[in-house]
PDB file of C-alpha atoms and ligand atoms in Angstrom:
ATOM      1  CA  MET D 228      -1.953 -10.074   9.992  1.00 76.00           C
ATOM      2  CA  PRO D 229      -0.584  -8.896   6.533  1.00 86.00           C
ATOM      3  CA  GLU D 230      -2.305  -9.550   3.813  1.00 92.00           C
ATOM      4  CA  LEU D 231      -2.119  -8.818  -0.701  1.00 95.00           C
ATOM      5  CA  PRO D 232      -1.673  -5.548   0.114  1.00 96.00           C
ATOM      6  CA  GLU D 233       1.327  -5.646   2.965  1.00 95.00           C
ATOM      7  CA  ILE D 234       2.588  -7.895   1.036  1.00 95.00           C
ATOM      8  CA  THR D 235       3.194  -6.675  -2.373  1.00 96.00           C
ATOM      9  CA  VAL D 236       4.489  -4.110  -1.187  1.00 96.00           C
ATOM     10  CA  ILE D 237       7.604  -5.690   0.840  1.00 96.00           C
ATOM     11  CA  ALA D 238       8.275  -7.969  -2.044  1.00 97.00           C
ATOM     12  CA  LYS D 239       8.285  -4.677  -4.576  1.00 97.00           C
ATOM     13  CA  GLN D 240      10.787  -3.422  -2.297  1.00 98.00           C
ATOM     14  CA  MET D 241      12.220  -6.623  -2.090  1.00 98.00           C
ATOM     15  CA  ASN D 242      12.954  -6.330  -4.891  1.00 98.00           C
ATOM     16  CA  LYS D 243      14.396  -3.488  -6.383  1.00 98.00           C
ATOM     17  CA  GLU D 244      16.794  -3.403  -3.254  1.00 98.00           C
ATOM     18  CA  ILE D 245      18.292  -7.554  -3.524  1.00 98.00           C
ATOM     19  CA  THR D 246      17.867  -8.676  -7.064  1.00 98.00           C
ATOM     20  CA  GLY D 247      20.994  -9.436  -8.673  1.00 98.00           C
ATOM     21  CA  LYS D 248      22.786  -9.514  -4.632  1.00 98.00           C
ATOM     22  CA  ARG D 249      24.574 -13.120  -3.532  1.00 98.00           C
ATOM     23  CA  ILE D 250      23.960 -14.480  -0.941  1.00 98.00           C
ATOM     24  CA  ALA D 251      26.898 -15.003   1.651  1.00 98.00           C
ATOM     25  CA  THR D 252      26.144 -15.461   5.291  1.00 97.00           C
ATOM     26  CA  ILE D 253      23.024 -16.462   7.104  1.00 97.00           C
ATOM     27  CA  GLU D 254      22.486 -16.480  11.145  1.00 97.00           C
ATOM     28  CA  ALA D 255      19.342 -18.478  11.994  1.00 96.00           C
ATOM     29  CA  LYS D 256      18.377 -18.466  15.419  1.00 95.00           C
ATOM     30  CA  GLN D 257      15.212 -20.148  14.932  1.00 94.00           C
ATOM     31  CA  PRO D 258      15.402 -23.748  12.583  1.00 94.00           C
ATOM     32  CA  LYS D 259      11.869 -24.276  13.310  1.00 94.00           C
ATOM     33  CA  ASN D 260      10.854 -21.433  10.745  1.00 95.00           C
ATOM     34  CA  LEU D 261      13.102 -23.626   8.461  1.00 96.00           C
ATOM     35  CA  ASN D 262      12.418 -26.592   5.967  1.00 97.00           C
ATOM     36  CA  MET D 263      15.100 -28.732   6.871  1.00 97.00           C
ATOM     37  CA  PRO D 264      18.159 -28.582   9.658  1.00 97.00           C
ATOM     38  CA  VAL D 265      20.447 -24.886   9.677  1.00 97.00           C
ATOM     39  CA  GLN D 266      23.679 -25.611   8.631  1.00 97.00           C
ATOM     40  CA  LYS D 267      22.150 -27.388   6.001  1.00 98.00           C
ATOM     41  CA  PHE D 268      19.941 -24.173   5.275  1.00 98.00           C
ATOM     42  CA  VAL D 269      23.556 -22.753   5.243  1.00 98.00           C
ATOM     43  CA  LYS D 270      25.370 -24.958   2.622  1.00 98.00           C
ATOM     44  CA  THR D 271      22.492 -24.310   0.282  1.00 98.00           C
ATOM     45  CA  ALA D 272      21.458 -20.877   0.311  1.00 98.00           C
ATOM     46  CA  LYS D 273      25.144 -19.597   0.416  1.00 98.00           C
ATOM     47  CA  GLY D 274      26.728 -17.888  -3.189  1.00 98.00           C
ATOM     48  CA  LYS D 275      23.170 -18.057  -5.062  1.00 98.00           C
ATOM     49  CA  THR D 276      22.200 -14.698  -6.468  1.00 98.00           C
ATOM     50  CA  VAL D 277      18.927 -13.981  -5.882  1.00 98.00           C
ATOM     51  CA  ASN D 278      17.002 -13.575  -9.298  1.00 98.00           C
ATOM     52  CA  ASN D 279      13.801 -11.538  -8.358  1.00 98.00           C
ATOM     53  CA  VAL D 280      11.740 -10.666  -5.416  1.00 98.00           C
ATOM     54  CA  SER D 281       7.970 -11.624  -6.308  1.00 96.00           C
ATOM     55  CA  SER D 282       5.190 -11.968  -3.718  1.00 96.00           C
ATOM     56  CA  LYS D 283       1.383 -14.655  -3.567  1.00 94.00           C
ATOM     57  CA  GLY D 284      -0.966 -14.103  -1.463  1.00 91.00           C
ATOM     58  CA  LYS D 285       0.795 -13.913   2.113  1.00 91.00           C
ATOM     59  CA  TRP D 286       4.152 -16.044   1.032  1.00 95.00           C
ATOM     60  CA  ILE D 287       7.154 -13.939  -0.339  1.00 97.00           C
ATOM     61  CA  PHE D 288       8.550 -15.749  -3.602  1.00 98.00           C
ATOM     62  CA  ILE D 289      12.692 -14.784  -3.946  1.00 98.00           C
ATOM     63  CA  LYS D 290      14.109 -16.765  -6.797  1.00 98.00           C
ATOM     64  CA  LEU D 291      17.986 -18.180  -6.635  1.00 98.00           C
ATOM     65  CA  ASN D 292      20.030 -18.799  -9.416  1.00 98.00           C
ATOM     66  CA  PRO D 293      20.968 -21.398  -9.864  1.00 97.00           C
ATOM     67  CA  ALA D 294      17.620 -22.944  -9.634  1.00 97.00           C
ATOM     68  CA  HIS D 295      16.097 -22.075  -6.539  1.00 98.00           C
ATOM     69  CA  TYR D 296      13.844 -20.299  -4.007  1.00 98.00           C
ATOM     70  CA  LEU D 297      13.301 -19.107  -0.605  1.00 98.00           C
ATOM     71  CA  LEU D 298       9.602 -19.433   0.074  1.00 98.00           C
ATOM     72  CA  ILE D 299       8.849 -16.693   3.373  1.00 97.00           C
ATOM     73  CA  ASN D 300       5.498 -16.238   4.903  1.00 95.00           C
ATOM     74  CA  ARG D 301       5.331 -13.134   7.901  1.00 92.00           C
ATOM     75  CA  GLY D 302       2.582 -15.342   9.922  1.00 88.00           C
ATOM     76  CA  MET D 303       0.980 -12.788  12.171  1.00 82.00           C
ATOM     77  CA  ASN D 304       3.248 -10.163  11.560  1.00 83.00           C
ATOM     78  CA  ALA D 305       6.874 -10.655  11.336  1.00 91.00           C
ATOM     79  CA  ASP D 306       9.008  -7.698  10.665  1.00 94.00           C
ATOM     80  CA  ILE D 307      11.148  -8.055   7.473  1.00 96.00           C
ATOM     81  CA  LEU D 308      13.646  -4.934   7.283  1.00 97.00           C
ATOM     82  CA  HIS D 309      16.369  -3.694   5.103  1.00 97.00           C
ATOM     83  CA  PHE D 310      19.989  -3.126   6.290  1.00 97.00           C
ATOM     84  CA  THR D 311      23.534  -1.764   5.096  1.00 96.00           C
ATOM     85  CA  PRO D 312      26.607  -1.351   6.143  1.00 93.00           C
ATOM     86  CA  ASN D 313      25.310   2.133   7.110  1.00 86.00           C
ATOM     87  CA  HIS D 314      23.070   1.589   9.595  1.00 83.00           C
ATOM     88  CA  LYS D 315      22.371  -0.163  12.865  1.00 84.00           C
ATOM     89  CA  LEU D 316      20.285  -3.569  13.345  1.00 91.00           C
ATOM     90  CA  PRO D 317      17.406  -4.418  14.538  1.00 90.00           C
ATOM     91  CA  PRO D 318      18.082  -4.750  18.527  1.00 90.00           C
ATOM     92  CA  LYS D 319      15.314  -8.148  18.270  1.00 93.00           C
ATOM     93  CA  TYR D 320      16.004 -10.911  14.886  1.00 95.00           C
ATOM     94  CA  GLN D 321      15.850 -14.393  14.647  1.00 95.00           C
ATOM     95  CA  PHE D 322      16.994 -14.490  11.014  1.00 97.00           C
ATOM     96  CA  LYS D 323      19.792 -12.936   8.681  1.00 97.00           C
ATOM     97  CA  LEU D 324      20.974 -12.893   5.911  1.00 98.00           C
ATOM     98  CA  THR D 325      23.834 -10.613   4.970  1.00 98.00           C
ATOM     99  CA  PHE D 326      25.149 -10.177   1.510  1.00 98.00           C
ATOM    100  CA  THR D 327      28.375  -9.713  -0.097  1.00 98.00           C
ATOM    101  CA  ASP D 328      28.020  -6.575  -0.457  1.00 97.00           C
ATOM    102  CA  LYS D 329      27.704  -6.510   3.373  1.00 97.00           C
ATOM    103  CA  THR D 330      24.087  -5.361   3.184  1.00 97.00           C
ATOM    104  CA  GLY D 331      20.792  -8.119   3.853  1.00 98.00           C
ATOM    105  CA  PHE D 332      17.708  -8.347   5.445  1.00 98.00           C
ATOM    106  CA  THR D 333      16.890  -9.403   8.764  1.00 97.00           C
ATOM    107  CA  ILE D 334      13.360 -11.090   9.774  1.00 97.00           C
ATOM    108  CA  GLN D 335      11.698 -10.818  13.562  1.00 95.00           C
ATOM    109  CA  PHE D 336       9.084 -12.804  13.907  1.00 90.00           C
ATOM    110  CA  GLN D 337       6.274 -12.204  16.387  1.00 82.00           C
ATOM    111  CA  TRP D 338       4.230 -15.697  16.934  1.00 77.00           C
ATOM    112  CA  PHE D 339       4.753 -18.216  14.126  1.00 84.00           C
ATOM    113  CA  GLY D 340       6.216 -17.999  10.273  1.00 92.00           C
ATOM    114  CA  TYR D 341       8.238 -19.854   7.239  1.00 96.00           C
ATOM    115  CA  ILE D 342      11.182 -19.344   5.759  1.00 97.00           C
ATOM    116  CA  HIS D 343      11.378 -22.167   3.192  1.00 98.00           C
ATOM    117  CA  LEU D 344      14.763 -23.371   1.084  1.00 98.00           C
ATOM    118  CA  ILE D 345      13.318 -25.577  -2.037  1.00 98.00           C
ATOM    119  CA  PRO D 346      15.115 -26.310  -4.997  1.00 98.00           C
ATOM    120  CA  GLU D 347      13.160 -24.813  -8.490  1.00 98.00           C
ATOM    121  CA  LYS D 348      11.607 -28.880  -9.089  1.00 98.00           C
ATOM    122  CA  ASP D 349       9.830 -28.788  -6.243  1.00 97.00           C
ATOM    123  CA  LEU D 350       7.826 -25.607  -6.133  1.00 96.00           C
ATOM    124  CA  THR D 351       4.274 -26.918  -7.675  1.00 96.00           C
ATOM    125  CA  THR D 352       4.487 -30.392  -4.892  1.00 97.00           C
ATOM    126  CA  HIS D 353       5.718 -27.027  -1.857  1.00 97.00           C
ATOM    127  CA  LYS D 354       3.055 -27.911   0.949  1.00 94.00           C
ATOM    128  CA  LEU D 355       1.750 -24.535   1.910  1.00 94.00           C
ATOM    129  CA  THR D 356       2.536 -22.739  -1.802  1.00 96.00           C
ATOM    130  CA  ALA D 357       1.774 -25.014  -4.840  1.00 96.00           C
ATOM    131  CA  LYS D 358      -2.051 -25.052  -4.171  1.00 94.00           C
ATOM    132  CA  LEU D 359      -2.645 -21.267  -4.034  1.00 96.00           C
ATOM    133  CA  GLY D 360      -5.026 -19.689  -5.892  1.00 96.00           C
ATOM    134  CA  ILE D 361      -4.090 -16.874  -7.945  1.00 95.00           C
ATOM    135  CA  SER D 362      -3.771 -13.896  -6.196  1.00 95.00           C
ATOM    136  CA  PRO D 363      -6.815 -10.748  -7.543  1.00 96.00           C
ATOM    137  CA  THR D 364      -3.793  -8.368  -7.997  1.00 92.00           C
ATOM    138  CA  ASP D 365      -2.452 -11.086 -11.103  1.00 94.00           C
ATOM    139  CA  LYS D 366      -2.782 -10.416 -14.694  1.00 95.00           C
ATOM    140  CA  LYS D 367      -4.466 -13.404 -14.799  1.00 97.00           C
ATOM    141  CA  PHE D 368      -7.614 -12.687 -12.641  1.00 97.00           C
ATOM    142  CA  THR D 369      -9.727 -11.409 -14.710  1.00 98.00           C
ATOM    143  CA  LEU D 370     -13.428 -10.355 -14.616  1.00 98.00           C
ATOM    144  CA  GLU D 371     -13.754 -13.928 -16.845  1.00 98.00           C
ATOM    145  CA  TYR D 372     -11.830 -15.964 -14.825  1.00 98.00           C
ATOM    146  CA  PHE D 373     -13.510 -14.114 -11.485  1.00 98.00           C
ATOM    147  CA  LYS D 374     -16.825 -15.567 -12.588  1.00 98.00           C
ATOM    148  CA  LYS D 375     -15.452 -19.146 -13.677  1.00 98.00           C
ATOM    149  CA  LEU D 376     -13.996 -19.369 -10.587  1.00 98.00           C
ATOM    150  CA  LEU D 377     -17.610 -18.961  -8.853  1.00 98.00           C
ATOM    151  CA  ALA D 378     -19.771 -20.838 -10.831  1.00 97.00           C
ATOM    152  CA  ASN D 379     -21.184 -23.711 -10.012  1.00 95.00           C
ATOM    153  CA  ARG D 380     -19.769 -23.090  -5.663  1.00 96.00           C
ATOM    154  CA  LYS D 381     -22.386 -23.505  -3.475  1.00 94.00           C
ATOM    155  CA  ALA D 382     -20.184 -22.371   0.143  1.00 96.00           C
ATOM    156  CA  ARG D 383     -20.675 -18.923   1.559  1.00 97.00           C
ATOM    157  CA  ILE D 384     -19.548 -15.645  -0.548  1.00 98.00           C
ATOM    158  CA  LYS D 385     -16.512 -14.586   2.582  1.00 98.00           C
ATOM    159  CA  ASN D 386     -15.951 -18.367   3.625  1.00 97.00           C
ATOM    160  CA  PHE D 387     -14.766 -18.694   0.008  1.00 97.00           C
ATOM    161  CA  LEU D 388     -13.231 -15.710  -0.600  1.00 97.00           C
ATOM    162  CA  VAL D 389     -11.119 -15.708   1.821  1.00 96.00           C
ATOM    163  CA  ASN D 390      -9.847 -19.695   1.638  1.00 96.00           C
ATOM    164  CA  GLN D 391      -6.329 -18.992   1.013  1.00 95.00           C
ATOM    165  CA  LYS D 392      -6.774 -22.275  -2.395  1.00 96.00           C
ATOM    166  CA  ASN D 393      -9.620 -20.294  -4.074  1.00 97.00           C
ATOM    167  CA  ILE D 394      -8.095 -17.023  -3.864  1.00 97.00           C
ATOM    168  CA  ALA D 395      -4.381 -16.103  -2.203  1.00 96.00           C
ATOM    169  CA  GLY D 396      -4.296 -13.428  -0.305  1.00 94.00           C
ATOM    170  CA  ILE D 397      -7.807 -12.053   0.889  1.00 96.00           C
ATOM    171  CA  GLY D 398      -7.536 -12.786   4.512  1.00 94.00           C
ATOM    172  CA  ASN D 399     -10.360 -10.878   7.747  1.00 94.00           C
ATOM    173  CA  VAL D 400      -9.104  -7.508   7.606  1.00 95.00           C
ATOM    174  CA  TYR D 401     -10.049  -6.436   3.544  1.00 97.00           C
ATOM    175  CA  ILE D 402     -13.309  -8.861   3.165  1.00 98.00           C
ATOM    176  CA  GLN D 403     -14.382  -6.321   5.021  1.00 98.00           C
ATOM    177  CA  ASP D 404     -15.040  -3.790   3.367  1.00 98.00           C
ATOM    178  CA  ILE D 405     -14.428  -5.767   0.124  1.00 98.00           C
ATOM    179  CA  LEU D 406     -18.280  -6.824   0.774  1.00 98.00           C
ATOM    180  CA  PHE D 407     -19.602  -3.864   1.969  1.00 98.00           C
ATOM    181  CA  LYS D 408     -18.644  -2.008  -1.655  1.00 98.00           C
ATOM    182  CA  ALA D 409     -19.925  -5.177  -3.269  1.00 98.00           C
ATOM    183  CA  LYS D 410     -23.401  -4.756  -1.122  1.00 98.00           C
ATOM    184  CA  LEU D 411     -22.862  -8.657   0.408  1.00 98.00           C
ATOM    185  CA  HIS D 412     -23.154 -10.289   2.856  1.00 98.00           C
ATOM    186  CA  PRO D 413     -20.347 -12.422   4.794  1.00 98.00           C
ATOM    187  CA  ASN D 414     -23.114 -15.436   4.767  1.00 97.00           C
ATOM    188  CA  GLN D 415     -24.516 -14.451   0.834  1.00 97.00           C
ATOM    189  CA  LYS D 416     -24.817 -17.704  -1.025  1.00 97.00           C
ATOM    190  CA  ILE D 417     -22.654 -17.610  -3.989  1.00 98.00           C
ATOM    191  CA  SER D 418     -24.824 -19.567  -5.735  1.00 97.00           C
ATOM    192  CA  THR D 419     -27.485 -16.314  -5.309  1.00 97.00           C
ATOM    193  CA  LEU D 420     -25.411 -14.012  -6.964  1.00 97.00           C
ATOM    194  CA  SER D 421     -25.682 -12.199 -10.283  1.00 97.00           C
ATOM    195  CA  GLY D 422     -23.937 -11.354 -13.000  1.00 97.00           C
ATOM    196  CA  LYS D 423     -24.318  -7.985 -11.345  1.00 98.00           C
ATOM    197  CA  GLU D 424     -23.548  -8.805  -8.367  1.00 98.00           C
ATOM    198  CA  ILE D 425     -20.247 -10.619  -9.299  1.00 98.00           C
ATOM    199  CA  THR D 426     -19.230  -8.311 -11.469  1.00 98.00           C
ATOM    200  CA  ASN D 427     -19.386  -5.675  -8.542  1.00 98.00           C
ATOM    201  CA  LEU D 428     -17.479  -7.392  -6.307  1.00 98.00           C
ATOM    202  CA  TYR D 429     -14.733  -8.812  -9.198  1.00 98.00           C
ATOM    203  CA  HIS D 430     -14.661  -4.737  -8.725  1.00 98.00           C
ATOM    204  CA  ALA D 431     -14.626  -4.407  -5.213  1.00 98.00           C
ATOM    205  CA  ILE D 432     -12.471  -6.405  -4.741  1.00 98.00           C
ATOM    206  CA  GLN D 433      -9.714  -4.903  -6.961  1.00 97.00           C
ATOM    207  CA  THR D 434     -10.727  -1.575  -5.423  1.00 97.00           C
ATOM    208  CA  ILE D 435     -10.355  -2.163  -1.991  1.00 97.00           C
ATOM    209  CA  LEU D 436      -6.436  -4.146  -2.749  1.00 97.00           C
ATOM    210  CA  ASN D 437      -5.177  -1.401  -4.888  1.00 96.00           C
ATOM    211  CA  HIS D 438      -6.130   1.393  -2.530  1.00 96.00           C
ATOM    212  CA  SER D 439      -4.356   0.289   1.060  1.00 96.00           C
ATOM    213  CA  ILE D 440      -1.386  -0.729  -1.485  1.00 96.00           C
ATOM    214  CA  GLN D 441      -1.201   2.854  -2.728  1.00 96.00           C
ATOM    215  CA  LEU D 442      -0.908   4.161   1.035  1.00 96.00           C
ATOM    216  CA  GLY D 443       1.590   1.393   1.316  1.00 95.00           C
ATOM    217  CA  GLY D 444      -0.134  -1.709   3.532  1.00 95.00           C
ATOM    218  CA  LEU D 445      -1.499  -1.261   6.820  1.00 93.00           C
ATOM    219  CA  ALA D 446      -0.419   1.000   9.390  1.00 92.00           C
ATOM    220  CA  TYR D 447       0.900  -1.176  11.670  1.00 87.00           C
ATOM    221  CA  GLU D 448       2.300  -3.404   9.444  1.00 92.00           C
ATOM    222  CA  LYS D 449       6.510  -1.969   8.752  1.00 94.00           C
ATOM    223  CA  ASP D 450       7.316  -2.221   5.123  1.00 95.00           C
ATOM    224  CA  PHE D 451      11.486  -3.953   4.514  1.00 96.00           C
ATOM    225  CA  TYR D 452      12.519  -0.440   5.151  1.00 96.00           C
ATOM    226  CA  GLY D 453      11.130   0.025   8.571  1.00 94.00           C
ATOM    227  CA  GLN D 454       8.291   2.493   7.678  1.00 95.00           C
ATOM    228  CA  LYS D 455       4.779   2.110   8.688  1.00 95.00           C
ATOM    229  CA  GLY D 456       1.905   1.939   6.512  1.00 95.00           C
ATOM    230  CA  LYS D 457      -0.678   4.898   5.739  1.00 95.00           C
ATOM    231  CA  LEU D 458      -4.127   2.258   5.986  1.00 95.00           C
ATOM    232  CA  THR D 459      -4.785   3.220   9.723  1.00 94.00           C
ATOM    233  CA  ILE D 460      -8.279   2.554  11.184  1.00 92.00           C
ATOM    234  CA  THR D 461     -10.390   5.543   9.772  1.00 93.00           C
ATOM    235  CA  LYS D 462      -9.994   4.806   6.371  1.00 94.00           C
ATOM    236  CA  PHE D 463     -12.498   1.483   7.034  1.00 97.00           C
ATOM    237  CA  LEU D 464     -15.736   1.800   5.529  1.00 97.00           C
ATOM    238  CA  VAL D 465     -16.720  -0.903   7.832  1.00 97.00           C
ATOM    239  CA  GLY D 466     -14.586  -3.279   9.543  1.00 96.00           C
ATOM    240  CA  TYR D 467     -13.547  -3.161  12.964  1.00 95.00           C
ATOM    241  CA  LYS D 468     -16.022   0.157  13.832  1.00 96.00           C
ATOM    242  CA  THR D 469     -18.846  -1.028  15.240  1.00 97.00           C
ATOM    243  CA  GLY D 470     -21.800   0.898  16.029  1.00 97.00           C
ATOM    244  CA  LYS D 471     -20.420   3.728  14.199  1.00 97.00           C
ATOM    245  CA  PRO D 472     -22.223   5.072  11.040  1.00 98.00           C
ATOM    246  CA  CYS D 473     -22.489   3.546   7.715  1.00 98.00           C
ATOM    247  CA  PRO D 474     -20.756   5.622   5.225  1.00 97.00           C
ATOM    248  CA  THR D 475     -23.504   5.197   2.819  1.00 98.00           C
ATOM    249  CA  CYS D 476     -26.560   5.073   4.841  1.00 98.00           C
ATOM    250  CA  LYS D 477     -26.228   5.861   8.652  1.00 98.00           C
ATOM    251  CA  THR D 478     -27.186   2.631   9.597  1.00 98.00           C
ATOM    252  CA  PRO D 479     -24.969   1.619  12.789  1.00 98.00           C
ATOM    253  CA  ILE D 480     -22.430  -0.670  11.539  1.00 98.00           C
ATOM    254  CA  THR D 481     -23.119  -3.761  13.733  1.00 98.00           C
ATOM    255  CA  LYS D 482     -20.630  -7.035  14.809  1.00 98.00           C
ATOM    256  CA  ILE D 483     -21.612 -10.419  13.511  1.00 97.00           C
ATOM    257  CA  LYS D 484     -20.254 -14.188  14.417  1.00 96.00           C
ATOM    258  CA  THR D 485     -19.702 -15.424  10.334  1.00 93.00           C
ATOM    259  CA  GLY D 486     -18.189 -18.712  11.347  1.00 87.00           C
ATOM    260  CA  SER D 487     -14.889 -19.089  13.111  1.00 89.00           C
ATOM    261  CA  THR D 488     -14.556 -15.387  12.395  1.00 92.00           C
ATOM    262  CA  SER D 489     -16.056 -11.793  13.045  1.00 96.00           C
ATOM    263  CA  SER D 490     -17.648  -9.696  10.094  1.00 98.00           C
ATOM    264  CA  TYR D 491     -18.272  -5.828  10.210  1.00 98.00           C
ATOM    265  CA  ILE D 492     -21.530  -5.203   8.317  1.00 98.00           C
ATOM    266  CA  CYS D 493     -23.981  -2.564   7.507  1.00 98.00           C
ATOM    267  CA  PRO D 494     -27.497  -4.257   7.981  1.00 98.00           C
ATOM    268  CA  LYS D 495     -28.851  -2.142   5.477  1.00 98.00           C
ATOM    269  CA  CYS D 496     -26.500  -2.063   2.860  1.00 98.00           C
ATOM    270  CA  GLN D 497     -25.953  -5.649   3.070  1.00 98.00           C
ATOM    271  CA  PRO D 498     -28.644  -7.232   3.898  1.00 97.00           C
ATOM    272  CA  LEU D 499     -29.056 -11.860   3.905  1.00 96.00           C
ATOM    273  CA  LYS D 500     -31.053 -12.468   0.906  1.00 90.00           C
TER     274      LYS D 500
HETATM  275 ZN1  LIG G 634     -25.809   1.291   5.011  1.00 80.92          ZN
END
């Protein structure tokens, strides 16, 4: 499932390719992804121009002129692929948006996913994105902000960090190496963390996510040009590496159940205190 690094990479590429372009036609073969009937969706989008493309957590925000947003969530693993008149379209797609210059993009969902078109004034009340926390790559996500966010919280650290309402963009893939790097057990209570541990955790979040962004994201996710990222599982520190030696102390990595999800930890470097 794509998390913040993969979405950041694709949103930047989309911003570069489609900014300033005017929507000519839309083909939507799977109405359940949309937030309104297909005909209305097409009519509303047609003729609008892309102002810019950004991302927040696992969502892509395409700002349109005049005053609308196209919000895309890739769900489990949707491919969003750029096309130009000289390139063949992908063999399968459920959504196709073409600009007046005949370039555009297709979307092929694997499972669920959303393409919502909303007036700009409804952005603050849009059910799925309005309550998202700040992304760790946002300028507003400072150490001070992070400390305030964790103050007086009673939750366990992993559950808190993967909750998109607290921080947008971290899921079960990147959380593993973040907690290992910060030397924290996933079930550690936030109230027990020292100031130094919170500072280390803040830097671990930045380091792990930015490292992946630099590598173009995960090796099994495609970017806007159909290229796969360079972050393979062999490059993970502990994530998905049950039985392999811990990169710090060589203790075998173990897989444990944490609520409804699995966690990969070094039992020696990440003891539950
Ligand atoms: Zn270790």
